[in-house]
XYZ file of N, CA and C in Angstrom:
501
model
N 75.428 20.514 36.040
C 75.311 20.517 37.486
C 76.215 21.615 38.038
N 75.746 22.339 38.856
C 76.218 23.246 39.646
C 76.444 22.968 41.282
N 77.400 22.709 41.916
C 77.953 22.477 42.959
C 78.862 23.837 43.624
N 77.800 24.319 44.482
C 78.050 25.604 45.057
C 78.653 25.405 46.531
N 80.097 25.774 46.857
C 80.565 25.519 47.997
C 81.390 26.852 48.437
N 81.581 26.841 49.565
C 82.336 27.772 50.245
C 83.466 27.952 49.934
N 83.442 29.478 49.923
C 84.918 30.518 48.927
C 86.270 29.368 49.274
N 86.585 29.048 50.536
C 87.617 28.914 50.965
C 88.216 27.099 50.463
N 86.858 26.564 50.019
C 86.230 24.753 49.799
C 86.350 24.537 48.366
N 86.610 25.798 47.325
C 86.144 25.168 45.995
C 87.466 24.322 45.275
N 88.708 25.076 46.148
C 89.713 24.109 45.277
C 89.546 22.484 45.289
N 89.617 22.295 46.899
C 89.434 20.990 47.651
C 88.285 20.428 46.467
N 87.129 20.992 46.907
C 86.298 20.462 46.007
C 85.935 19.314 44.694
N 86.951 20.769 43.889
C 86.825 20.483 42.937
C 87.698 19.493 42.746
N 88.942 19.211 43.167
C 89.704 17.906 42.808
C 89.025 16.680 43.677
N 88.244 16.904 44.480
C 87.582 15.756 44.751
C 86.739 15.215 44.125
N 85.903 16.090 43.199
C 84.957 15.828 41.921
C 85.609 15.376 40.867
N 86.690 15.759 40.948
C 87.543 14.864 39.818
C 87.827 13.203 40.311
N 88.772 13.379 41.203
C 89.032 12.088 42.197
C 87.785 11.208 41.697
N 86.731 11.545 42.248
C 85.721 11.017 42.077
C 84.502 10.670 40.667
N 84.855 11.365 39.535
C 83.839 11.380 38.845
C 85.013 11.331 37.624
N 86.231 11.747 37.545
C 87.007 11.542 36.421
C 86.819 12.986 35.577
N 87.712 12.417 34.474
C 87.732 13.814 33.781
C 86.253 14.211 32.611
N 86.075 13.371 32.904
C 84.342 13.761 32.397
C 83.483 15.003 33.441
N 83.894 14.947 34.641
C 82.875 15.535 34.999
C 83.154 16.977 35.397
N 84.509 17.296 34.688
C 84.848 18.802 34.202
C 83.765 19.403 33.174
N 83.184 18.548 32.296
C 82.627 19.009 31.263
C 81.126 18.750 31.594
N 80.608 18.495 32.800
C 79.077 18.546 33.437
C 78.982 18.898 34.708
N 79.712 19.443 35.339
C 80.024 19.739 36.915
C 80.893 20.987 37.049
N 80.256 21.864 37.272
C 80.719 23.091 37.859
C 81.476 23.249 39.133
N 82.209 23.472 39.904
C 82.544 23.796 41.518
C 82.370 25.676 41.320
N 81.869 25.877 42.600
C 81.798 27.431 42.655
C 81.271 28.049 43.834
N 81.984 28.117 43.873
C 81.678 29.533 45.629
C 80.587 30.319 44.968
N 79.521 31.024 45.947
C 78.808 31.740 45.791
C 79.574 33.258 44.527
N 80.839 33.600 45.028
C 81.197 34.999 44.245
C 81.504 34.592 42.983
N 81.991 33.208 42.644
C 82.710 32.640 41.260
C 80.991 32.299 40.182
N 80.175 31.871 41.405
C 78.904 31.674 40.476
C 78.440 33.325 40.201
N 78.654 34.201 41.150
C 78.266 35.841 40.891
C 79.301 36.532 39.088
N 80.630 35.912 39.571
C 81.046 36.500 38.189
C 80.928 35.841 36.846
N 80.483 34.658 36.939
C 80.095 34.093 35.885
C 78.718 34.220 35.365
N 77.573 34.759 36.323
C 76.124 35.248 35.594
C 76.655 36.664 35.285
N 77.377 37.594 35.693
C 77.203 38.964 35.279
C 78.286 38.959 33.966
N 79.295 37.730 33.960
C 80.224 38.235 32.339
C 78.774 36.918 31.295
N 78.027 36.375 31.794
C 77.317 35.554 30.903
C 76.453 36.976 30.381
N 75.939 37.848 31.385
C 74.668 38.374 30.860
C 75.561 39.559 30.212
N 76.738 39.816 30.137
C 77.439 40.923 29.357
C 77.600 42.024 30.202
N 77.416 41.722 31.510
C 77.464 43.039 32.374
C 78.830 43.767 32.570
N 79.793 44.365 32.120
C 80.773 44.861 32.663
C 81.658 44.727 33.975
N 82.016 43.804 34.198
C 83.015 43.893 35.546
C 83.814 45.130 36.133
N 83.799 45.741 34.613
C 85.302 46.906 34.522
C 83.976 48.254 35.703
N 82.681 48.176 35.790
C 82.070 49.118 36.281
C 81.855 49.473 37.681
N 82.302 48.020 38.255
C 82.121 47.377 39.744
C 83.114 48.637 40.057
N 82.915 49.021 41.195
C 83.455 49.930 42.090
C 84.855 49.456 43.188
N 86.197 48.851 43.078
C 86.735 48.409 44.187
C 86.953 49.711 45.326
N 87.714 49.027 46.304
C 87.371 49.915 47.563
C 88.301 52.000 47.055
N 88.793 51.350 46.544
C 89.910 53.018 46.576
C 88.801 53.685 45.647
N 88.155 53.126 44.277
C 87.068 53.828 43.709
C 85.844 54.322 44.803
N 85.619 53.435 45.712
C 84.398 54.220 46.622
C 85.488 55.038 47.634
N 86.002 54.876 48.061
C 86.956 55.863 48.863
C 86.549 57.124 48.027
N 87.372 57.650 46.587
C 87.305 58.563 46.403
C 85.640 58.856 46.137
N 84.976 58.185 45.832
C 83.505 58.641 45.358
C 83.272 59.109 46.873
N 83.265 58.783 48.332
C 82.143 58.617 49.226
C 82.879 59.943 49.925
N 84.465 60.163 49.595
C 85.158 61.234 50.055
C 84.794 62.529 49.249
N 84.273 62.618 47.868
C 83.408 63.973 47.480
C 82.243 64.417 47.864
N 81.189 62.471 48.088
C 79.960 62.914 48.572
C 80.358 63.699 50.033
N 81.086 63.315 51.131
C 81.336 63.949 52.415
C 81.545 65.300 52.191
N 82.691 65.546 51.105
C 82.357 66.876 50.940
C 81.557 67.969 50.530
N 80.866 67.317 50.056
C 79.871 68.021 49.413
C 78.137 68.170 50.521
N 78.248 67.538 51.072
C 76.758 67.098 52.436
C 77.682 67.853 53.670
N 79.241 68.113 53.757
C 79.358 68.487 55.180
C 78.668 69.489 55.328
N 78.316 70.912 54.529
C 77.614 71.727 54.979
C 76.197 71.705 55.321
N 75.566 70.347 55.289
C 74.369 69.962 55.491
C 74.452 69.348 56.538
N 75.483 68.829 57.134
C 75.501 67.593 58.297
C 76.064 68.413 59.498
N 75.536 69.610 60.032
C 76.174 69.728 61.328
C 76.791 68.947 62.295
N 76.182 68.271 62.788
C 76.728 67.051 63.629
C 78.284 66.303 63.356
N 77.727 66.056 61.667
C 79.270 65.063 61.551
C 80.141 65.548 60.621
N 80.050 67.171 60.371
C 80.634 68.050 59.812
C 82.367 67.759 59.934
N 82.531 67.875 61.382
C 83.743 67.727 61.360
C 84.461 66.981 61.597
N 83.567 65.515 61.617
C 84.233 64.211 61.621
C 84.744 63.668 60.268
N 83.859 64.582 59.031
C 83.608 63.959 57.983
C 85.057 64.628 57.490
N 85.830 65.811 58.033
C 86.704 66.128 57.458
C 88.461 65.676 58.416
N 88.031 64.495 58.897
C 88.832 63.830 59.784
C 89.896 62.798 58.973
N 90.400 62.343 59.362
C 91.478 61.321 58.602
C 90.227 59.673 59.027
N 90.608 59.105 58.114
C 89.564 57.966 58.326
C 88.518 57.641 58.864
N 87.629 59.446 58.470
C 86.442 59.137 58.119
C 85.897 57.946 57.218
N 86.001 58.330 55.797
C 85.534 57.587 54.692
C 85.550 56.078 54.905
N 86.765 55.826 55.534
C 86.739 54.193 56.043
C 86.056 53.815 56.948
N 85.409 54.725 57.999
C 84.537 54.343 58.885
C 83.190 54.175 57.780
N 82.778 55.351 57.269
C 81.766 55.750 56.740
C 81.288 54.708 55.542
N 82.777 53.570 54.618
C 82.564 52.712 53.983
C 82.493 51.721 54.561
N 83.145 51.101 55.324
C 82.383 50.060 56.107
C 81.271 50.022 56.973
N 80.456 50.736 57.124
C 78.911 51.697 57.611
C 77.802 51.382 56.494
N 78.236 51.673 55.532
C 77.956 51.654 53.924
C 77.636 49.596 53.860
N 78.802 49.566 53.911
C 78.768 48.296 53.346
C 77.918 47.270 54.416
N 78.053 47.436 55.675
C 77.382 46.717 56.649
C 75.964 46.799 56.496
N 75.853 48.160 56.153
C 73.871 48.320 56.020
C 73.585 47.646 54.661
N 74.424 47.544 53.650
C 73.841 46.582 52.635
C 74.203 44.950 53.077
N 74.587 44.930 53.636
C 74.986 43.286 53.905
C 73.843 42.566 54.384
N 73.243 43.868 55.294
C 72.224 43.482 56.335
C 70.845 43.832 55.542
N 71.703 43.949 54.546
C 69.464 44.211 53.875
C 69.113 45.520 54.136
N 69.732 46.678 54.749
C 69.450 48.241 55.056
C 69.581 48.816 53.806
N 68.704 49.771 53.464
C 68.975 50.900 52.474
C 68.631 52.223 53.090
N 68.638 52.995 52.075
C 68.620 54.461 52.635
C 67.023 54.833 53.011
N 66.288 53.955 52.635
C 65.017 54.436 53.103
C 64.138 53.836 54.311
N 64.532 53.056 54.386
C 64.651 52.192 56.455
C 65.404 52.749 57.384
N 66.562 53.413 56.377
C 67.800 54.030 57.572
C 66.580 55.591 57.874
N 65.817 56.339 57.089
C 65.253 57.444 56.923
C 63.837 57.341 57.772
N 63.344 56.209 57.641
C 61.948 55.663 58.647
C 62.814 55.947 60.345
N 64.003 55.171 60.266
C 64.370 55.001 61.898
C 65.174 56.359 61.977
N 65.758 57.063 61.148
C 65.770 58.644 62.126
C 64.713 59.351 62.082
N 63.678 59.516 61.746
C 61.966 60.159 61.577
C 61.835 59.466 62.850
N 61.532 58.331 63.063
C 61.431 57.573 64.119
C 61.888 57.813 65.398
N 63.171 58.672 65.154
C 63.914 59.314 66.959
C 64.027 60.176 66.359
N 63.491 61.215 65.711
C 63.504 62.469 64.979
C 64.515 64.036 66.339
N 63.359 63.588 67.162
C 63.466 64.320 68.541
C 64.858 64.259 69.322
N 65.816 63.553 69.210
C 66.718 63.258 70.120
C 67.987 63.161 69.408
N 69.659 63.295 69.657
C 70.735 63.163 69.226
C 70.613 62.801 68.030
N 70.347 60.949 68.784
C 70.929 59.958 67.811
C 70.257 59.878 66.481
N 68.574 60.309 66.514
C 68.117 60.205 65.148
C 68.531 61.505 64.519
N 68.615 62.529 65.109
C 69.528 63.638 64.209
C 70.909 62.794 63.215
N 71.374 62.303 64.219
C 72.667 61.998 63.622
C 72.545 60.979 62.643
N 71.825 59.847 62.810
C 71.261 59.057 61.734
C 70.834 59.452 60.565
N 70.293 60.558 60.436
C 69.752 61.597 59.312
C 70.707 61.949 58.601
N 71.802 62.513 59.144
C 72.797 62.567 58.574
C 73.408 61.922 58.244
N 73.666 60.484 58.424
C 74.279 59.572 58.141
C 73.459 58.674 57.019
N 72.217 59.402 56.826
C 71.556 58.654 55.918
C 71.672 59.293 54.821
N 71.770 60.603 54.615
C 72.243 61.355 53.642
C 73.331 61.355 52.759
N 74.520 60.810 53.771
C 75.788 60.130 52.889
C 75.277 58.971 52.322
N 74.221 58.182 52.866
C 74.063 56.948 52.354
C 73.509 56.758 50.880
N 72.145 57.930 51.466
C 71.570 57.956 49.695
C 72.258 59.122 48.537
N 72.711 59.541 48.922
C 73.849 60.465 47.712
C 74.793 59.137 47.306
N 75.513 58.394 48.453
C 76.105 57.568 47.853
C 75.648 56.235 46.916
N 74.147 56.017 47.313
C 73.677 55.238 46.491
C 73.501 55.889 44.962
N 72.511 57.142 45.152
C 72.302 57.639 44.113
C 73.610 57.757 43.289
N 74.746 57.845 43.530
C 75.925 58.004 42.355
C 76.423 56.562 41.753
N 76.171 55.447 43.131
C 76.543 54.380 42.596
C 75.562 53.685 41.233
N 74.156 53.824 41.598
C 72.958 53.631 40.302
C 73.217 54.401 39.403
N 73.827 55.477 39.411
C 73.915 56.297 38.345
C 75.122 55.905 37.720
N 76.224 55.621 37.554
C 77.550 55.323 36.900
C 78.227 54.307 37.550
N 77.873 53.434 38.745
C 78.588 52.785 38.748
C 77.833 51.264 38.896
N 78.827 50.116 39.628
C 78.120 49.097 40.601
C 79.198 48.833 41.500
N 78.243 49.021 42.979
C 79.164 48.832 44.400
C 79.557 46.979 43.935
N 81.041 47.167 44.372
C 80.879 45.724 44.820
C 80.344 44.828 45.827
N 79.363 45.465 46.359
C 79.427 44.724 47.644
C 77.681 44.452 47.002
N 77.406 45.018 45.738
C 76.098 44.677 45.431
C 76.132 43.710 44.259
N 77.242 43.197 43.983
C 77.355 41.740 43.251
C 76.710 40.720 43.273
N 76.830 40.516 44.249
C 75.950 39.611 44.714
C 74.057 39.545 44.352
N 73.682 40.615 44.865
C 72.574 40.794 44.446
C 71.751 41.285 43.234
N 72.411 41.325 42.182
C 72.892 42.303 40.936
C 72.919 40.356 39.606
N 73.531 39.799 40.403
C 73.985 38.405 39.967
C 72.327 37.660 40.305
N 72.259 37.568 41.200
C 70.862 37.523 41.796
C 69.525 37.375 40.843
N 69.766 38.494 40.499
C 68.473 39.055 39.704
C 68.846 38.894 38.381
N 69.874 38.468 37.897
C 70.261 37.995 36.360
C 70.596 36.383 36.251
N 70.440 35.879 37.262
C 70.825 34.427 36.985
C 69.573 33.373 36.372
N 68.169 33.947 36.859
C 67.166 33.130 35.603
C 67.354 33.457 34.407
N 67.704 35.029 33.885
C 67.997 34.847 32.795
C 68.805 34.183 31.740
N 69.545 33.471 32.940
C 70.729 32.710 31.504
C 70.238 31.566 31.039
N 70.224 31.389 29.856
C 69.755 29.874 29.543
C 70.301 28.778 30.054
N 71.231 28.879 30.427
C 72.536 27.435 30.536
C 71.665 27.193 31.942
N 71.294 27.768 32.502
C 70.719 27.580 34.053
C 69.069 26.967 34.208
N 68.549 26.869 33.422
C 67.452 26.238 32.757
C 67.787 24.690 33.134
N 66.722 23.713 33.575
C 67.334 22.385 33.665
C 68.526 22.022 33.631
N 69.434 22.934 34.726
C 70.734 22.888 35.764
C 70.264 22.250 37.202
N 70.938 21.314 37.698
C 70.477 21.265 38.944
C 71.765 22.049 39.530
N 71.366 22.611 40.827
C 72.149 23.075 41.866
C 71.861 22.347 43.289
N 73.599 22.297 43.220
C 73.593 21.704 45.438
C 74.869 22.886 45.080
N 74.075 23.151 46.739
C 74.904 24.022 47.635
C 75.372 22.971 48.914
Protein backbone atom coordinates (compact mmCIF):
# COMPACT_ATOMS: atom_id res chain seq x y z
CA UNK A 1 0.00 0.00 0.00
CA UNK A 2 1.02 3.31 -0.96
CA UNK A 3 -0.25 6.29 1.06
CA UNK A 4 0.59 9.47 -0.78
CA UNK A 5 0.39 12.69 1.36
CA UNK A 6 1.57 16.14 1.36
CA UNK A 7 5.45 17.07 1.43
CA UNK A 8 4.91 18.92 4.65
CA UNK A 9 2.20 15.65 6.24
CA UNK A 10 4.46 12.62 5.67
CA UNK A 11 6.26 12.68 9.01
CA UNK A 12 2.90 13.19 10.99
CA UNK A 13 1.66 10.59 8.86
CA UNK A 14 3.64 8.19 9.05
CA UNK A 15 3.79 7.84 12.90
CA UNK A 16 0.20 7.84 12.82
CA UNK A 17 0.27 4.68 10.62
CA UNK A 18 2.30 3.30 13.07
CA UNK A 19 0.17 4.53 16.15
CA UNK A 20 -2.33 2.91 14.35
CA UNK A 21 -1.43 -0.23 12.49
CA UNK A 22 1.80 -1.19 14.62
CA UNK A 23 5.04 -2.16 13.52
CA UNK A 24 3.81 -4.42 10.91
CA UNK A 25 2.64 -1.91 8.81
CA UNK A 26 6.21 -0.50 8.11
CA UNK A 27 6.66 -3.58 6.12
CA UNK A 28 3.15 -3.08 3.88
CA UNK A 29 2.54 0.66 4.03
CA UNK A 30 4.48 3.17 2.43
CA UNK A 31 3.98 7.12 3.57
CA UNK A 32 5.16 9.46 0.70
CA UNK A 33 4.77 12.85 -0.57
CA UNK A 34 4.39 13.06 -4.17
CA UNK A 35 8.59 13.97 -4.59
CA UNK A 36 9.64 10.89 -2.10
CA UNK A 37 7.28 8.61 -4.39
CA UNK A 38 9.24 10.61 -7.56
CA UNK A 39 12.71 9.51 -6.06
CA UNK A 40 11.94 6.21 -5.35
CA UNK A 41 10.52 5.23 -9.12
CA UNK A 42 13.59 6.96 -10.75
CA UNK A 43 16.47 5.13 -8.18
CA UNK A 44 13.94 1.81 -8.71
CA UNK A 45 14.17 2.19 -12.56
CA UNK A 46 18.14 2.94 -12.22
CA UNK A 47 17.81 6.42 -13.40
CA UNK A 48 20.67 8.52 -12.07
CA UNK A 49 19.81 11.21 -9.57
CA UNK A 50 23.52 12.42 -9.87
CA UNK A 51 22.07 13.86 -13.65
CA UNK A 52 19.15 16.00 -12.26
CA UNK A 53 20.21 19.52 -12.77
CA UNK A 54 20.03 21.64 -9.17
CA UNK A 55 19.49 25.34 -9.46
CA UNK A 56 23.38 26.69 -9.63
CA UNK A 57 23.80 23.75 -12.49
CA UNK A 58 20.92 25.53 -14.58
CA UNK A 59 22.19 28.94 -13.58
CA UNK A 60 25.38 28.19 -15.23
CA UNK A 61 23.81 26.15 -18.22
CA UNK A 62 20.91 28.95 -18.99
CA UNK A 63 23.80 31.76 -18.37
CA UNK A 64 25.87 30.27 -21.64
CA UNK A 65 22.64 29.63 -23.48
CA UNK A 66 21.99 33.74 -22.88
CA UNK A 67 25.17 34.13 -24.11
CA UNK A 68 25.27 32.58 -26.83
CA UNK A 69 21.27 33.72 -28.39
CA UNK A 70 22.13 37.46 -27.16
CA UNK A 71 23.22 38.18 -30.61
CA UNK A 72 20.00 36.80 -31.87
CA UNK A 73 17.67 38.45 -29.30
CA UNK A 74 17.73 42.15 -29.99
CA UNK A 75 15.16 43.07 -27.69
CA UNK A 76 16.53 41.24 -24.60
CA UNK A 77 20.08 41.55 -25.63
CA UNK A 78 20.83 43.68 -22.97
CA UNK A 79 18.82 42.49 -20.29
CA UNK A 80 20.28 39.13 -20.82
CA UNK A 81 23.67 40.64 -19.94
CA UNK A 82 22.23 42.23 -16.68
CA UNK A 83 22.85 40.96 -13.12
CA UNK A 84 19.84 38.63 -12.39
CA UNK A 85 18.88 37.99 -15.53
CA UNK A 86 19.26 34.15 -15.42
CA UNK A 87 17.15 34.15 -12.21
CA UNK A 88 14.43 35.90 -13.79
CA UNK A 89 14.86 33.85 -16.93
CA UNK A 90 14.95 30.44 -14.52
CA UNK A 91 12.07 30.99 -12.79
CA UNK A 92 10.27 31.88 -16.39
CA UNK A 93 11.69 28.47 -17.31
CA UNK A 94 10.41 26.75 -14.54
CA UNK A 95 6.86 28.37 -14.35
CA UNK A 96 6.16 27.45 -18.09
CA UNK A 97 6.92 23.83 -17.18
CA UNK A 98 4.86 23.79 -14.09
CA UNK A 99 2.08 25.04 -16.15
CA UNK A 100 2.27 22.43 -18.86
CA UNK A 101 4.09 25.21 -21.43
CA UNK A 102 6.85 24.08 -23.69
CA UNK A 103 8.74 25.69 -26.27
CA UNK A 104 6.40 24.93 -28.94
CA UNK A 105 3.00 26.63 -27.55
CA UNK A 106 5.33 29.37 -26.30
CA UNK A 107 6.31 29.55 -30.49
CA UNK A 108 2.38 29.15 -31.72
CA UNK A 109 1.61 32.35 -29.25
CA UNK A 110 4.52 34.60 -30.56
CA UNK A 111 3.56 33.62 -34.46
CA UNK A 112 0.29 34.43 -33.01
CA UNK A 113 1.24 38.36 -32.10
CA UNK A 114 4.02 37.98 -34.59
CA UNK A 115 3.20 41.78 -35.61
CA UNK A 116 3.56 43.65 -32.36
CA UNK A 117 6.29 44.13 -29.32
CA UNK A 118 5.21 41.58 -27.17
CA UNK A 119 5.19 38.57 -29.62
CA UNK A 120 8.61 39.76 -30.86
CA UNK A 121 9.73 39.53 -27.45
CA UNK A 122 8.14 36.19 -26.71
CA UNK A 123 10.15 34.82 -29.66
CA UNK A 124 12.89 35.59 -28.04
CA UNK A 125 12.14 34.36 -24.99
CA UNK A 126 11.22 31.23 -26.59
CA UNK A 127 14.50 30.75 -27.97
CA UNK A 128 16.20 30.69 -24.54
CA UNK A 129 13.55 28.28 -23.80
CA UNK A 130 14.17 25.71 -26.51
CA UNK A 131 18.10 25.89 -26.55
CA UNK A 132 17.54 25.43 -22.95
CA UNK A 133 15.46 22.48 -23.34
CA UNK A 134 17.43 21.13 -26.10
CA UNK A 135 20.69 20.96 -23.71
CA UNK A 136 18.69 19.74 -20.86
CA UNK A 137 17.41 16.35 -23.22
CA UNK A 138 20.66 16.20 -24.36
CA UNK A 139 22.93 15.71 -21.07
CA UNK A 140 20.97 16.45 -18.52
CA UNK A 141 17.44 16.22 -16.35
CA UNK A 142 15.82 19.61 -15.15
CA UNK A 143 14.67 19.12 -11.80
CA UNK A 144 11.69 20.59 -12.07
CA UNK A 145 10.95 17.66 -14.69
CA UNK A 146 11.06 14.92 -11.95
CA UNK A 147 8.15 14.76 -11.53
CA UNK A 148 7.08 13.99 -14.87
CA UNK A 149 10.09 11.82 -15.84
CA UNK A 150 8.85 9.62 -12.53
CA UNK A 151 5.53 9.78 -14.19
CA UNK A 152 6.23 7.95 -17.13
CA UNK A 153 8.42 5.24 -15.29
CA UNK A 154 6.22 4.35 -12.50
CA UNK A 155 4.07 1.46 -14.50
CA UNK A 156 7.12 0.14 -15.17
CA UNK A 157 8.08 -1.03 -11.79
CA UNK A 158 6.85 -4.25 -10.80
CA UNK A 159 6.41 -3.62 -7.04
CA UNK A 160 3.55 -1.18 -8.29
CA UNK A 161 1.55 -3.90 -9.96
CA UNK A 162 -1.37 -4.89 -7.48
CA UNK A 163 -0.24 -1.83 -5.11
CA UNK A 164 -3.11 0.03 -4.05
CA UNK A 165 -2.62 3.81 -3.78
CA UNK A 166 -4.57 6.65 -1.58
CA UNK A 167 -3.59 9.94 -1.96
Amino acid sequence: VFLIVPEQYSFEAEKKVLESMGESASKSVRVLSFNRLAWFVLIQNQISVNSFLDNAGKSILLHRISQKISKHAPLLSRAMHKKGFTQVALTLISEFKRYGNNPERLKEASEALKDNLTGQKLYEINQIFEAYEREIKTHYLDDEDRLSVAAAKLCELPQIHNTEVYI
